């Protein structure tokens, strides 16, 4: 039944495509041509408005992405600095411990 429904939908889509093509092919008068042109210009304007909105949204998303990438890099740098400081602190503590051990062994 799913295949039948799919085939029926494909037939409807093909029929609608043919009907639209026939509609354009059957334009015979200047008035019909004007109406068709008016419709097409309306569609063009609508598409341009949609394109502009999508472009603006894309630019905002790119700016947001750039901000997030900068924050990520800042956090990575901060983490690296903390890790370096931590490693230095461990080294100092190990040296102090080694000195204590050496002093204890001399006594």
Short mmCIF file of C-alpha atoms in Angstrom, two decimals:
data_model
loop_
_atom_site.label_atom_id
_atom_site.label_comp_id
_atom_site.label_asym_id
_atom_site.label_seq_id
_atom_site.Cartn_x
_atom_site.Cartn_y
_atom_site.Cartn_z
CA UNK A 1 0.00 0.00 0.00
CA UNK A 2 2.93 2.31 0.62
CA UNK A 3 4.21 1.70 -2.89
CA UNK A 4 0.75 2.36 -4.33
CA UNK A 5 0.49 5.62 -2.38
CA UNK A 6 3.97 6.59 -3.58
CA UNK A 7 3.05 5.88 -7.20
CA UNK A 8 -0.21 7.81 -6.87
CA UNK A 9 1.71 10.80 -5.46
CA UNK A 10 4.20 10.62 -8.33
CA UNK A 11 1.31 10.62 -10.82
CA UNK A 12 -0.26 13.64 -9.13
CA UNK A 13 3.08 15.49 -9.15
CA UNK A 14 3.64 14.68 -12.82
CA UNK A 15 0.08 15.76 -13.65
CA UNK A 16 0.56 19.07 -11.81
CA UNK A 17 3.85 19.65 -13.65
CA UNK A 18 2.18 18.95 -16.98
CA UNK A 19 -0.73 21.22 -16.11
CA UNK A 20 1.63 24.10 -15.25
CA UNK A 21 3.56 23.58 -18.50
CA UNK A 22 0.31 23.49 -20.48
CA UNK A 23 -0.83 26.65 -18.75
CA UNK A 24 2.34 28.47 -19.86
CA UNK A 25 2.18 26.95 -23.33
CA UNK A 26 -1.42 28.03 -23.78
CA UNK A 27 -0.80 31.78 -23.27
CA UNK A 28 -2.34 33.31 -26.35
CA UNK A 29 -3.15 36.95 -25.57
CA UNK A 30 -1.25 39.98 -24.35
CA UNK A 31 -3.49 40.12 -21.28
CA UNK A 32 -2.60 36.52 -20.36
CA UNK A 33 1.08 37.30 -20.95
CA UNK A 34 0.82 40.37 -18.70
CA UNK A 35 -0.82 38.30 -15.97
CA UNK A 36 1.84 35.61 -16.30
CA UNK A 37 4.60 38.23 -16.21
CA UNK A 38 3.05 39.90 -13.17
CA UNK A 39 2.92 36.53 -11.42
CA UNK A 40 6.54 35.75 -12.32
CA UNK A 41 7.74 39.17 -11.12
CA UNK A 42 5.88 38.64 -7.85
CA UNK A 43 7.59 35.29 -7.44
CA UNK A 44 10.94 36.90 -8.24
CA UNK A 45 10.44 39.61 -5.62
CA UNK A 46 9.36 37.02 -3.09
CA UNK A 47 12.42 34.91 -3.85
CA UNK A 48 14.73 37.92 -3.56
CA UNK A 49 13.23 38.85 -0.18
CA UNK A 50 13.66 35.27 1.02
CA UNK A 51 17.24 35.21 -0.30
CA UNK A 52 18.00 38.45 1.54
CA UNK A 53 16.60 37.08 4.80
CA UNK A 54 18.58 33.86 4.41
CA UNK A 55 21.76 35.80 3.59
CA UNK A 56 21.30 37.94 6.70
CA UNK A 57 20.71 34.84 8.80
CA UNK A 58 23.81 33.21 7.33
CA UNK A 59 25.93 36.26 8.12
CA UNK A 60 24.64 36.34 11.70
CA UNK A 61 25.37 32.63 12.07
CA UNK A 62 28.88 33.10 10.69
CA UNK A 63 29.54 35.97 13.10
CA UNK A 64 28.23 33.88 15.99
CA UNK A 65 30.38 30.95 14.91
CA UNK A 66 33.42 33.21 14.72
CA UNK A 67 32.72 34.49 18.25
CA UNK A 68 32.39 30.95 19.58
CA UNK A 69 35.64 29.91 17.87
CA UNK A 70 37.43 32.88 19.45
CA UNK A 71 36.05 31.99 22.87
CA UNK A 72 37.15 28.39 22.36
CA UNK A 73 40.68 29.47 21.45
CA UNK A 74 40.81 31.78 24.48
CA UNK A 75 39.70 28.92 26.73
CA UNK A 76 42.26 26.55 25.20
CA UNK A 77 45.00 29.10 25.75
CA UNK A 78 43.87 29.64 29.35
CA UNK A 79 43.78 25.88 29.93
CA UNK A 80 47.28 25.52 28.50
CA UNK A 81 48.52 28.30 30.81
CA UNK A 82 46.90 26.63 33.83
CA UNK A 83 48.38 23.28 32.85
CA UNK A 84 51.85 24.81 32.52
CA UNK A 85 51.51 26.48 35.93
CA UNK A 86 50.29 23.20 37.42
CA UNK A 87 53.22 21.27 35.91
CA UNK A 88 55.64 23.89 37.30
CA UNK A 89 54.04 23.60 40.73
CA UNK A 90 54.39 19.81 40.63
CA UNK A 91 58.04 20.16 39.63
CA UNK A 92 58.72 22.56 42.52
CA UNK A 93 57.00 20.22 44.99
CA UNK A 94 58.95 17.24 43.67
CA UNK A 95 62.20 19.17 44.04
CA UNK A 96 61.27 20.21 47.61
CA UNK A 97 60.38 16.65 48.44
CA UNK A 98 63.65 15.37 46.97
CA UNK A 99 65.57 17.95 49.04
CA UNK A 100 63.77 16.77 52.20
CA UNK A 101 64.58 13.17 51.37
CA UNK A 102 68.22 14.04 50.73
CA UNK A 103 68.47 16.01 54.00
CA UNK A 104 66.86 13.15 55.89
CA UNK A 105 69.31 10.63 54.46
CA UNK A 106 72.30 12.82 55.45
CA UNK A 107 71.28 12.87 59.08
#
